[in-house]
Structure formats: structure tokens, C-alpha cells
Amino acid sequence: MKDTGRLEAELKKKGYKLTEQRRLIIEVFSENPGHHTAQEIFDLAKRKLRSINFSTIYRNLELLSALDIINKLYIESGTSHYELCGGTHHHHIICKGCGETREMNICPYESLEEEKLNELGFKVTDHKFKIYGYCSKCRP
Amino acid sequence: MKDTGRLEAELKKKGYKLTEQRRLIIEVFSENPGHHTAQEIFDLAKRKLRSINFSTIYRNLELLSALDIINKLYIESGTSHYELCGGTHHHHIICKGCGETREMNICPYESLEEEKLNELGFKVTDHKFKIYGYCSKCRP
DNA sequence: CTCCTTTTTGCAAATCATTTGCATTTACAT
DNA sequence: ATGTAAATGCAAATGATTTGCAAAAAGGAG
Ligand SMILES: [Mn+2]
Ligand SMILES: [Mn+2]
Ligand SMILES: [Zn+2]
Ligand SMILES: [Zn+2]
């Protein structure tokens, strides 16, 4: 039994149901830390529940993102990547050569002055910061 | 005659040719400041050169991005957006409701300490910073 | 300017990720 | 145990982007 706690709570709060597949998706993320594509999650999940369907994966990755249980990244390769939330807040540095994505604990948001933000007139919900470059293997 | 200068130079440098369609794409960007999808660029370009093809747009948006003449944004709506480089360095704040994307002159990269960056072992080439939220019209 | 080689274009078809409609199954509150 | 709303599996649809290929255009050399 995994820490179904958070998941169950968030789902119930909005009238969603706690299904085997939802539990499984979270389980797969827990057991495989890091960033994953829908395809990867599907493959991993399928090993444990042969009947699971790709649509279900997509629908739930979307839902879980909306619930802030997972985080949808756009590693700009045409394919979205997802990671479990709840780790420490972090951002990413991405190699343009091989696509390797490393986490950074640097967060530039924290040092922004509130007045500058208010000035924008937005109700801010979140932010993303990415650095691009070449890792040691990929120096061109 | 537009400022074909930069374009011509960058192309020649790598053995690419200066074609009418390439010139046109830049022209369209110049005359229509801001962010555009491939579709939008195609529509605008088509008005001036009826024969222009969608593949050509895509191929060149890709090429021009590689040459750092235009900038490919990922406004996370499944469709890439592009903007002309060369304006002032800036980042974006995006409304999750309507998709409106406003520019911010805030750049968090500048205040990062070099040592932290070196520590990452990457040869950094560029970065992106995005803030998400809801604009005044879209407060949920 | 003309010729030659290389790159680019237009076109059509293909690919890839993601989404949707619908009939059936499941969760869970009563 | 029952009823209803929500979720799943399946197959088909979408939408953006990419690709192969033959014909056209660009740019350098002569
Ligand atoms: Mn991460
Ligand atoms: Mn911009
Ligand atoms: Zn942050
Ligand atoms: Zn910046």
C-alpha cells in the first residue's frame, strides 16, 4: 500500500474517484523517480495492470496535473514529460545535444520583488525556469 | 527592402541560401511584432506570396531558430510560437485562462551566481523563464 | 551571362503525440 | 444491495509537425 493519502484526499475533494489506475500511476512515479513521458508511464503501468489503456494514462496525467499532484514539463521535444510533485521545488537544465535534463535547486522566482509582479496584473499561480546548454558529453 | 542584412550574413556563414521565402518570413515577423504560430506566419506570408507552402514555413522556422534569428517559444498549448529575436531580452507571463502572453522585462538569469552555474557542468547557451497565472479577465 | 552543383521548394503522404465518442464497467454514497 | 455519476477500454479522429521526392531556384565558377 502506497501513500495513497494525498491522492485520495485531492480526488475526493472534487468528486473524483480513486481508481486502481490512478493509484497505479502514482505508484509508478514513486517507484521511478524523475521525469517521464506518457509513453514511459504507460509501459511501466502496463507491467502491473495489463489491461490499462493509453487514453487512461493521458486523461489521468492531465487530471493529476490539474490537481497539482504531478507536474507537466515541456522539455520542448514535442513530447510532454511529467514528474511527481512534492519533492522540493526545483527547475531544470537541459542539454540541447542529448536531451539530458538535470534538476537545479536554484529558483529565481523567490528573489522577485512583489511590486514588479503586481504590476503585471496577473494572479500568479506558478512559474518555470529552464536553462539550456550542452552537457560535458555533448560539447559541440 | 527590409533589413536583410543579419539574415543574409547568418545564412551565408553556413552555406544556406537567401531565398524569397526566407526573406518573406522575416518580413512578416517585422511587420507583425509579437508571438506567432506557424499557421499565423503561413497565413500572413501567403498574402504576399501565394505559392508559399506550409512545409517551407516549418522548415525555415526551424532553421531560423537554429540561427538565432527567431526564437521558438513553447506556450504549452500544443502549438509552438515564434518571435523575432533581437528585441530586448525578455521573458513571458502567460494566462492559463485565455492564453494571453505578456512580455516581462524581468530576467532572473542575470542575478544568478556564476559558481552555481559552473557547478552544473553545462556550457550554458540560453534560458527561459515563464510565469503562469490568470489575467484580470480570467480570474477563476 | 551561362553552366554546374547544391540547396530549397511545393506537394502529397506519413508520422507522432494527444484527444474524443461511445458503450461498458466501476466507485462509492445511500 | 442498489443507483447514479464518473472512469475505463477501445477504436477512430485530430492536429501539429515532418518527410520523400521530383522540379525549381540560388550562388559560385568560368
Ligand atoms: Mn524535475
Ligand atoms: Mn516575447
Ligand atoms: Zn521556482
Ligand atoms: Zn533571461
mmCIF file of C-alpha atoms (C1' of nucleotides) and ligand atoms in Angstrom:
data_model
loop_
_atom_site.group_PDB
_atom_site.id
_atom_site.type_symbol
_atom_site.label_atom_id
_atom_site.label_comp_id
_atom_site.label_asym_id
_atom_site.label_seq_id
_atom_site.Cartn_x
_atom_site.Cartn_y
_atom_site.Cartn_z
ATOM 1 C CA MET A 1 0.000 0.000 0.000
ATOM 2 C CA LYS A 2 1.470 3.308 -1.125
ATOM 3 C CA ASP A 3 0.891 6.752 0.294
ATOM 4 C CA THR A 4 -2.496 6.933 -1.301
ATOM 5 C CA GLY A 5 -3.261 9.623 1.230
ATOM 6 C CA ARG A 6 -2.645 12.794 -0.674
ATOM 7 C CA LEU A 7 -4.104 11.361 -3.841
ATOM 8 C CA GLU A 8 -7.285 10.177 -2.202
ATOM 9 C CA ALA A 9 -7.815 13.471 -0.455
ATOM 10 C CA GLU A 10 -7.359 15.608 -3.549
ATOM 11 C CA LEU A 11 -9.597 13.416 -5.614
ATOM 12 C CA LYS A 12 -12.381 13.215 -3.098
ATOM 13 C CA LYS A 13 -12.316 16.951 -2.634
ATOM 14 C CA LYS A 14 -13.564 17.419 -6.167
ATOM 15 C CA GLY A 15 -15.758 14.388 -6.540
ATOM 16 C CA TYR A 16 -13.286 12.261 -8.461
ATOM 17 C CA LYS A 17 -12.938 8.603 -7.795
ATOM 18 C CA LEU A 18 -9.956 6.705 -6.551
ATOM 19 C CA THR A 19 -9.414 4.072 -9.173
ATOM 20 C CA GLU A 20 -6.895 1.318 -9.441
ATOM 21 C CA GLN A 21 -5.346 3.011 -12.455
ATOM 22 C CA ARG A 22 -4.927 6.315 -10.680
ATOM 23 C CA ARG A 23 -3.311 4.666 -7.731
ATOM 24 C CA LEU A 24 -1.079 2.793 -10.104
ATOM 25 C CA ILE A 25 0.091 5.854 -11.971
ATOM 26 C CA ILE A 26 1.216 7.446 -8.748
ATOM 27 C CA GLU A 27 2.848 4.219 -7.700
ATOM 28 C CA VAL A 28 4.789 4.086 -10.935
ATOM 29 C CA PHE A 29 6.009 7.622 -10.414
ATOM 30 C CA SER A 30 7.046 6.843 -6.872
ATOM 31 C CA GLU A 31 8.967 3.799 -7.884
ATOM 32 C CA ASN A 32 10.621 5.551 -10.797
ATOM 33 C CA PRO A 33 11.770 8.975 -9.708
ATOM 34 C CA GLY A 34 12.375 11.619 -12.299
ATOM 35 C CA HIS A 35 10.723 12.790 -15.477
ATOM 36 C CA HIS A 36 8.676 10.538 -17.680
ATOM 37 C CA THR A 37 6.713 10.699 -20.885
ATOM 38 C CA ALA A 38 3.180 9.411 -21.118
ATOM 39 C CA GLN A 39 4.579 6.513 -23.073
ATOM 40 C CA GLU A 40 7.002 5.589 -20.336
ATOM 41 C CA ILE A 41 4.332 5.762 -17.689
ATOM 42 C CA PHE A 42 2.111 3.640 -19.840
ATOM 43 C CA ASP A 43 4.782 0.987 -20.325
ATOM 44 C CA LEU A 44 5.615 0.872 -16.664
ATOM 45 C CA ALA A 45 1.997 0.781 -15.626
ATOM 46 C CA LYS A 46 1.133 -1.892 -18.110
ATOM 47 C CA ARG A 47 3.528 -4.279 -16.441
ATOM 48 C CA LYS A 48 1.414 -4.179 -13.348
ATOM 49 C CA LEU A 49 -2.010 -3.922 -14.892
ATOM 50 C CA ARG A 50 -2.070 -5.480 -18.284
ATOM 51 C CA SER A 51 -5.443 -4.023 -19.186
ATOM 52 C CA ILE A 52 -4.544 -0.410 -18.658
ATOM 53 C CA ASN A 53 -5.119 1.814 -21.631
ATOM 54 C CA PHE A 54 -3.174 4.669 -23.100
ATOM 55 C CA SER A 55 -6.137 7.034 -23.002
ATOM 56 C CA THR A 56 -6.464 6.424 -19.336
ATOM 57 C CA ILE A 57 -2.871 7.405 -18.863
ATOM 58 C CA TYR A 58 -3.349 10.636 -20.752
ATOM 59 C CA ARG A 59 -6.589 11.501 -19.094
ATOM 60 C CA ASN A 60 -5.098 10.980 -15.701
ATOM 61 C CA LEU A 61 -1.809 12.678 -16.302
ATOM 62 C CA GLU A 62 -3.914 15.654 -17.223
ATOM 63 C CA LEU A 63 -6.129 15.347 -14.200
ATOM 64 C CA LEU A 64 -3.303 14.783 -11.775
ATOM 65 C CA SER A 65 -1.550 17.810 -13.186
ATOM 66 C CA ALA A 66 -4.623 19.886 -12.599
ATOM 67 C CA LEU A 67 -4.714 18.638 -9.026
ATOM 68 C CA ASP A 68 -1.067 19.568 -8.580
ATOM 69 C CA ILE A 69 -0.151 16.037 -7.812
ATOM 70 C CA ILE A 70 2.075 15.789 -10.780
ATOM 71 C CA ASN A 71 3.845 18.413 -12.752
ATOM 72 C CA LYS A 72 3.751 18.676 -16.516
ATOM 73 C CA LEU A 73 7.024 19.732 -18.021
ATOM 74 C CA TYR A 74 7.608 20.800 -21.571
ATOM 75 C CA ILE A 75 11.082 19.672 -22.416
ATOM 76 C CA GLU A 76 10.463 21.101 -25.886
ATOM 77 C CA SER A 77 10.935 17.931 -27.806
ATOM 78 C CA GLY A 78 7.388 17.628 -28.929
ATOM 79 C CA THR A 79 6.587 15.297 -26.079
ATOM 80 C CA SER A 80 5.445 16.310 -22.634
ATOM 81 C CA HIS A 81 7.166 14.962 -19.598
ATOM 82 C CA TYR A 82 5.723 14.569 -16.165
ATOM 83 C CA GLU A 83 7.120 14.299 -12.690
ATOM 84 C CA LEU A 84 5.670 13.737 -9.282
ATOM 85 C CA CYS A 85 5.210 16.908 -7.295
ATOM 86 C CA GLY A 86 6.065 17.118 -3.681
ATOM 87 C CA GLY A 87 9.768 16.827 -3.991
ATOM 88 C CA THR A 88 11.481 20.087 -3.339
ATOM 89 C CA HIS A 89 10.686 22.932 -5.639
ATOM 90 C CA HIS A 90 13.215 22.925 -8.429
ATOM 91 C CA HIS A 91 13.898 23.815 -12.022
ATOM 92 C CA HIS A 92 15.703 22.210 -14.933
ATOM 93 C CA ILE A 93 18.791 22.496 -17.022
ATOM 94 C CA ILE A 94 18.507 20.743 -20.336
ATOM 95 C CA CYS A 95 21.162 19.555 -22.746
ATOM 96 C CA LYS A 96 20.393 20.530 -26.324
ATOM 97 C CA GLY A 97 22.552 17.682 -27.518
ATOM 98 C CA CYS A 98 21.267 14.587 -25.803
ATOM 99 C CA GLY A 99 18.232 15.951 -24.011
ATOM 100 C CA GLU A 100 19.521 15.057 -20.594
ATOM 101 C CA THR A 101 17.598 17.023 -18.031
ATOM 102 C CA ARG A 102 19.140 17.768 -14.709
ATOM 103 C CA GLU A 103 17.440 19.348 -11.759
ATOM 104 C CA MET A 104 18.587 22.598 -10.239
ATOM 105 C CA ASN A 105 17.683 23.824 -6.826
ATOM 106 C CA ILE A 106 18.124 27.385 -7.960
ATOM 107 C CA CYS A 107 14.798 29.213 -8.041
ATOM 108 C CA PRO A 108 14.787 32.704 -9.458
ATOM 109 C CA TYR A 109 11.208 33.346 -8.555
ATOM 110 C CA GLU A 110 11.887 33.765 -4.897
ATOM 111 C CA SER A 111 14.018 36.800 -5.408
ATOM 112 C CA LEU A 112 11.494 38.697 -7.491
ATOM 113 C CA GLU A 113 10.079 41.821 -5.966
ATOM 114 C CA GLU A 114 6.401 41.672 -5.327
ATOM 115 C CA GLU A 115 5.692 45.064 -6.722
ATOM 116 C CA LYS A 116 7.051 44.066 -10.074
ATOM 117 C CA LEU A 117 4.747 41.103 -10.067
ATOM 118 C CA ASN A 118 1.667 43.026 -9.069
ATOM 119 C CA GLU A 119 2.390 45.489 -11.752
ATOM 120 C CA LEU A 120 1.797 42.717 -14.247
ATOM 121 C CA GLY A 121 -1.819 42.486 -13.201
ATOM 122 C CA PHE A 122 -1.824 38.712 -13.114
ATOM 123 C CA LYS A 123 -2.813 36.441 -10.324
ATOM 124 C CA VAL A 124 0.293 34.310 -10.368
ATOM 125 C CA THR A 125 -0.062 30.581 -9.827
ATOM 126 C CA ASP A 126 3.280 29.181 -10.781
ATOM 127 C CA HIS A 127 6.401 29.530 -12.836
ATOM 128 C CA LYS A 128 9.059 27.681 -14.754
ATOM 129 C CA PHE A 129 12.692 28.378 -15.288
ATOM 130 C CA LYS A 130 14.877 26.463 -17.662
ATOM 131 C CA ILE A 131 18.467 26.735 -18.641
ATOM 132 C CA TYR A 132 19.673 25.244 -21.916
ATOM 133 C CA GLY A 133 23.131 24.276 -22.924
ATOM 134 C CA TYR A 134 25.381 21.352 -23.578
ATOM 135 C CA CYS A 135 26.436 18.781 -21.058
ATOM 136 C CA SER A 136 30.021 17.634 -20.832
ATOM 137 C CA LYS A 137 29.462 14.800 -23.303
ATOM 138 C CA CYS A 138 27.783 16.965 -25.903
ATOM 139 C CA ARG A 139 30.033 19.986 -26.263
ATOM 140 C CA PRO A 140 29.769 20.726 -29.984
ATOM 141 C CA MET B 1 13.857 46.290 -48.959
ATOM 142 C CA LYS B 2 13.994 45.090 -45.381
ATOM 143 C CA ASP B 3 16.975 44.676 -43.148
ATOM 144 C CA THR B 4 18.025 41.572 -44.957
ATOM 145 C CA GLY B 5 21.453 42.190 -43.523
ATOM 146 C CA ARG B 6 21.536 39.995 -40.473
ATOM 147 C CA LEU B 7 19.622 37.259 -42.219
ATOM 148 C CA GLU B 8 21.869 37.170 -45.247
ATOM 149 C CA ALA B 9 25.001 37.112 -43.140
ATOM 150 C CA GLU B 10 23.893 34.272 -40.911
ATOM 151 C CA LEU B 11 22.723 32.203 -43.831
ATOM 152 C CA LYS B 12 25.818 32.677 -45.904
ATOM 153 C CA LYS B 13 28.005 31.834 -42.962
ATOM 154 C CA LYS B 14 26.700 28.290 -43.048
ATOM 155 C CA GLY B 15 26.172 27.844 -46.749
ATOM 156 C CA TYR B 16 22.436 28.397 -46.759
ATOM 157 C CA LYS B 17 20.760 30.355 -49.495
ATOM 158 C CA LEU B 18 18.852 33.555 -49.232
ATOM 159 C CA THR B 19 15.505 32.732 -50.727
ATOM 160 C CA GLU B 20 12.467 34.824 -51.294
ATOM 161 C CA GLN B 21 10.527 32.796 -48.770
ATOM 162 C CA ARG B 22 13.136 33.270 -46.084
ATOM 163 C CA ARG B 23 13.218 36.955 -46.645
ATOM 164 C CA LEU B 24 9.465 36.979 -46.532
ATOM 165 C CA ILE B 25 9.194 35.143 -43.262
ATOM 166 C CA ILE B 26 11.419 37.701 -41.603
ATOM 167 C CA GLU B 27 9.463 40.472 -43.221
ATOM 168 C CA VAL B 28 6.237 39.089 -41.856
ATOM 169 C CA PHE B 29 7.694 38.945 -38.386
ATOM 170 C CA SER B 30 8.932 42.503 -38.657
ATOM 171 C CA GLU B 31 5.598 43.815 -39.789
ATOM 172 C CA ASN B 32 3.719 41.852 -37.148
ATOM 173 C CA PRO B 33 5.522 42.158 -33.847
ATOM 174 C CA GLY B 34 4.909 39.617 -31.172
ATOM 175 C CA HIS B 35 4.447 35.872 -30.985
ATOM 176 C CA HIS B 36 3.085 33.825 -33.818
ATOM 177 C CA THR B 37 2.283 30.241 -34.604
ATOM 178 C CA ALA B 38 3.498 28.577 -37.769
ATOM 179 C CA GLN B 39 -0.050 28.811 -39.014
ATOM 180 C CA GLU B 40 -0.186 32.543 -38.490
ATOM 181 C CA ILE B 41 3.114 33.078 -40.231
ATOM 182 C CA PHE B 42 1.905 30.927 -43.068
ATOM 183 C CA ASP B 43 -1.306 32.904 -43.464
ATOM 184 C CA LEU B 44 0.478 36.226 -43.364
ATOM 185 C CA ALA B 45 3.163 35.076 -45.740
ATOM 186 C CA LYS B 46 0.686 33.610 -48.152
ATOM 187 C CA ARG B 47 -0.872 37.008 -48.707
ATOM 188 C CA LYS B 48 2.373 38.187 -50.180
ATOM 189 C CA LEU B 49 3.484 35.063 -51.944
ATOM 190 C CA ARG B 50 0.569 32.945 -52.924
ATOM 191 C CA SER B 51 2.671 29.930 -53.757
ATOM 192 C CA ILE B 52 4.379 29.599 -50.407
ATOM 193 C CA ASN B 53 3.994 26.244 -48.740
ATOM 194 C CA PHE B 54 3.428 25.204 -45.175
ATOM 195 C CA SER B 55 6.417 22.878 -45.147
ATOM 196 C CA THR B 56 8.608 25.726 -46.164
ATOM 197 C CA ILE B 57 7.360 27.715 -43.238
ATOM 198 C CA TYR B 58 8.111 24.909 -40.831
ATOM 199 C CA ARG B 59 11.480 24.140 -42.280
ATOM 200 C CA ASN B 60 12.505 27.750 -42.078
ATOM 201 C CA LEU B 61 11.110 28.485 -38.680
ATOM 202 C CA GLU B 62 13.282 25.621 -37.553
ATOM 203 C CA LEU B 63 16.316 26.861 -39.424
ATOM 204 C CA LEU B 64 15.921 30.446 -38.337
ATOM 205 C CA SER B 65 15.595 29.295 -34.766
ATOM 206 C CA ALA B 66 18.827 27.391 -35.078
ATOM 207 C CA LEU B 67 20.479 30.506 -36.421
ATOM 208 C CA ASP B 68 19.130 32.508 -33.504
ATOM 209 C CA ILE B 69 17.266 34.790 -35.787
ATOM 210 C CA ILE B 70 13.979 33.781 -34.346
ATOM 211 C CA ASN B 71 13.069 32.361 -31.022
ATOM 212 C CA LYS B 72 10.879 29.332 -30.548
ATOM 213 C CA LEU B 73 8.595 29.564 -27.573
ATOM 214 C CA TYR B 74 6.605 26.769 -26.088
ATOM 215 C CA ILE B 75 3.461 28.327 -24.783
ATOM 216 C CA GLU B 76 2.390 24.854 -23.732
ATOM 217 C CA SER B 77 -0.770 24.706 -25.713
ATOM 218 C CA GLY B 78 0.427 22.042 -28.051
ATOM 219 C CA THR B 79 1.452 24.616 -30.608
ATOM 220 C CA SER B 80 4.799 26.316 -30.825
ATOM 221 C CA HIS B 81 5.051 30.047 -31.093
ATOM 222 C CA TYR B 82 7.846 32.039 -32.599
ATOM 223 C CA GLU B 83 9.105 35.559 -32.254
ATOM 224 C CA LEU B 84 11.798 37.596 -33.884
ATOM 225 C CA CYS B 85 14.961 37.805 -31.852
ATOM 226 C CA GLY B 86 16.810 40.997 -31.452
ATOM 227 C CA GLY B 87 14.312 42.901 -29.430
ATOM 228 C CA THR B 88 15.343 43.301 -25.841
ATOM 229 C CA HIS B 89 15.886 40.167 -23.871
ATOM 230 C CA HIS B 90 12.673 39.348 -22.095
ATOM 231 C CA HIS B 91 10.509 36.588 -20.681
ATOM 232 C CA HIS B 92 6.827 35.796 -20.588
ATOM 233 C CA ILE B 93 3.861 35.695 -18.306
ATOM 234 C CA ILE B 94 1.073 33.527 -19.572
ATOM 235 C CA CYS B 95 -2.602 33.423 -18.693
ATOM 236 C CA LYS B 96 -3.831 29.918 -18.104
ATOM 237 C CA GLY B 97 -7.325 31.032 -18.931
ATOM 238 C CA CYS B 98 -7.132 32.722 -22.294
ATOM 239 C CA GLY B 99 -3.549 32.083 -23.228
ATOM 240 C CA GLU B 100 -2.665 35.753 -23.407
ATOM 241 C CA THR B 101 1.064 36.097 -23.248
ATOM 242 C CA ARG B 102 2.606 39.262 -21.988
ATOM 243 C CA GLU B 103 6.235 40.136 -22.039
ATOM 244 C CA MET B 104 8.200 40.877 -18.902
ATOM 245 C CA ASN B 105 11.471 42.657 -18.787
ATOM 246 C CA ILE B 106 12.372 40.831 -15.627
ATOM 247 C CA CYS B 107 15.251 38.430 -16.200
ATOM 248 C CA PRO B 108 16.206 36.160 -13.349
ATOM 249 C CA TYR B 109 19.201 34.783 -15.112
ATOM 250 C CA GLU B 110 21.264 37.876 -14.667
ATOM 251 C CA SER B 111 21.290 37.609 -10.929
ATOM 252 C CA LEU B 112 22.479 34.017 -10.826
ATOM 253 C CA GLU B 113 25.857 33.429 -9.377
ATOM 254 C CA GLU B 114 28.359 32.070 -11.810
ATOM 255 C CA GLU B 115 29.708 29.495 -9.466
ATOM 256 C CA LYS B 116 26.339 27.890 -9.125
ATOM 257 C CA LEU B 117 26.132 27.660 -12.875
ATOM 258 C CA ASN B 118 29.575 26.217 -13.368
ATOM 259 C CA GLU B 119 28.808 23.659 -10.768
ATOM 260 C CA LEU B 120 26.176 22.306 -13.121
ATOM 261 C CA GLY B 121 28.867 21.322 -15.608
ATOM 262 C CA PHE B 122 26.910 22.617 -18.578
ATOM 263 C CA LYS B 123 28.019 25.030 -21.206
ATOM 264 C CA VAL B 124 25.014 27.312 -20.961
ATOM 265 C CA THR B 125 23.584 28.776 -24.136
ATOM 266 C CA ASP B 126 20.286 30.233 -23.100
ATOM 267 C CA HIS B 127 17.397 30.139 -20.727
ATOM 268 C CA LYS B 128 13.691 30.641 -20.390
ATOM 269 C CA PHE B 129 11.587 31.905 -17.563
ATOM 270 C CA LYS B 130 7.839 31.814 -17.537
ATOM 271 C CA ILE B 131 5.268 32.851 -15.030
ATOM 272 C CA TYR B 132 1.775 31.419 -15.198
ATOM 273 C CA GLY B 133 -1.388 32.775 -13.754
ATOM 274 C CA TYR B 134 -4.665 34.401 -14.638
ATOM 275 C CA CYS B 135 -5.077 37.776 -16.208
ATOM 276 C CA SER B 136 -7.666 40.233 -14.939
ATOM 277 C CA LYS B 137 -10.344 38.917 -17.314
ATOM 278 C CA CYS B 138 -9.794 35.286 -16.419
ATOM 279 C CA ARG B 139 -9.772 35.183 -12.650
ATOM 280 C CA PRO B 140 -11.491 31.888 -11.910
ATOM 281 C "C1'" DC C 1 25.989 35.657 -68.866
ATOM 282 C "C1'" DT C 2 25.924 30.550 -68.876
ATOM 283 C "C1'" DC C 3 26.747 26.293 -66.741
ATOM 284 C "C1'" DC C 4 27.015 23.319 -62.745
ATOM 285 C "C1'" DT C 5 26.305 21.847 -58.241
ATOM 286 C "C1'" DT C 6 23.890 22.267 -54.102
ATOM 287 C "C1'" DT C 7 20.216 23.761 -51.636
ATOM 288 C "C1'" DT C 8 15.412 24.706 -51.374
ATOM 289 C "C1'" DT C 9 10.733 24.460 -52.595
ATOM 290 C "C1'" DG C 10 5.969 22.634 -53.307
ATOM 291 C "C1'" DC C 11 3.235 18.824 -52.963
ATOM 292 C "C1'" DA C 12 1.398 14.755 -51.025
ATOM 293 C "C1'" DA C 13 1.664 11.404 -47.900
ATOM 294 C "C1'" DA C 14 3.330 9.935 -43.401
ATOM 295 C "C1'" DT C 15 4.204 10.282 -38.549
ATOM 296 C "C1'" DC C 16 3.572 11.235 -33.796
ATOM 297 C "C1'" DA C 17 1.528 12.790 -29.716
ATOM 298 C "C1'" DT C 18 -2.669 13.668 -27.840
ATOM 299 C "C1'" DT C 19 -7.818 13.734 -27.787
ATOM 300 C "C1'" DT C 20 -12.528 12.206 -28.321
ATOM 301 C "C1'" DG C 21 -17.111 9.451 -28.689
ATOM 302 C "C1'" DC C 22 -19.274 5.810 -27.064
ATOM 303 C "C1'" DA C 23 -20.681 1.507 -24.875
ATOM 304 C "C1'" DT C 24 -19.425 -0.886 -20.779
ATOM 305 C "C1'" DT C 25 -17.567 -1.171 -16.239
ATOM 306 C "C1'" DT C 26 -16.514 0.616 -11.669
ATOM 307 C "C1'" DA C 27 -16.552 3.521 -7.425
ATOM 308 C "C1'" DC C 28 -18.897 4.862 -3.702
ATOM 309 C "C1'" DA C 29 -22.786 7.197 -1.329
ATOM 310 C "C1'" DT C 30 -27.298 5.851 0.054
ATOM 311 C "C1'" DA D 1 -27.627 -4.307 -2.341
ATOM 312 C "C1'" DT D 2 -28.818 -0.553 -5.424
ATOM 313 C "C1'" DG D 3 -28.498 3.626 -8.268
ATOM 314 C "C1'" DT D 4 -26.016 7.168 -10.353
ATOM 315 C "C1'" DA D 5 -22.173 9.665 -11.726
ATOM 316 C "C1'" DA D 6 -17.599 9.090 -13.049
ATOM 317 C "C1'" DA D 7 -13.985 6.355 -15.280
ATOM 318 C "C1'" DT D 8 -12.208 2.952 -18.405
ATOM 319 C "C1'" DG D 9 -11.071 0.495 -22.771
ATOM 320 C "C1'" DC D 10 -11.257 0.601 -27.491
ATOM 321 C "C1'" DA D 11 -11.113 2.482 -31.913
ATOM 322 C "C1'" DA D 12 -11.231 6.167 -34.578
ATOM 323 C "C1'" DA D 13 -10.254 11.202 -35.122
ATOM 324 C "C1'" DT D 14 -7.316 15.227 -34.627
ATOM 325 C "C1'" DG D 15 -3.823 18.492 -35.166
ATOM 326 C "C1'" DA D 16 0.733 19.765 -35.393
ATOM 327 C "C1'" DT D 17 4.845 18.811 -37.425
ATOM 328 C "C1'" DT D 18 7.867 16.015 -40.549
ATOM 329 C "C1'" DT D 19 9.456 13.550 -44.598
ATOM 330 C "C1'" DG D 20 10.499 11.758 -49.512
ATOM 331 C "C1'" DC D 21 10.846 13.152 -53.836
ATOM 332 C "C1'" DA D 22 10.940 15.489 -58.293
ATOM 333 C "C1'" DA D 23 11.125 20.019 -60.046
ATOM 334 C "C1'" DA D 24 12.815 24.871 -59.381
ATOM 335 C "C1'" DA D 25 15.945 28.446 -57.777
ATOM 336 C "C1'" DA D 26 20.380 30.246 -55.774
ATOM 337 C "C1'" DG D 27 25.055 31.182 -55.906
ATOM 338 C "C1'" DG D 28 29.753 30.438 -57.372
ATOM 339 C "C1'" DA D 29 32.999 29.475 -61.249
ATOM 340 C "C1'" DG D 30 34.346 30.129 -65.655
HETATM 341 MN MN MN E 1 12.351 17.679 -12.095
HETATM 342 MN MN MN E 2 8.165 37.742 -26.454
HETATM 343 ZN ZN ZN E 3 10.870 28.302 -8.856
HETATM 344 ZN ZN ZN E 4 16.611 35.997 -19.256
#
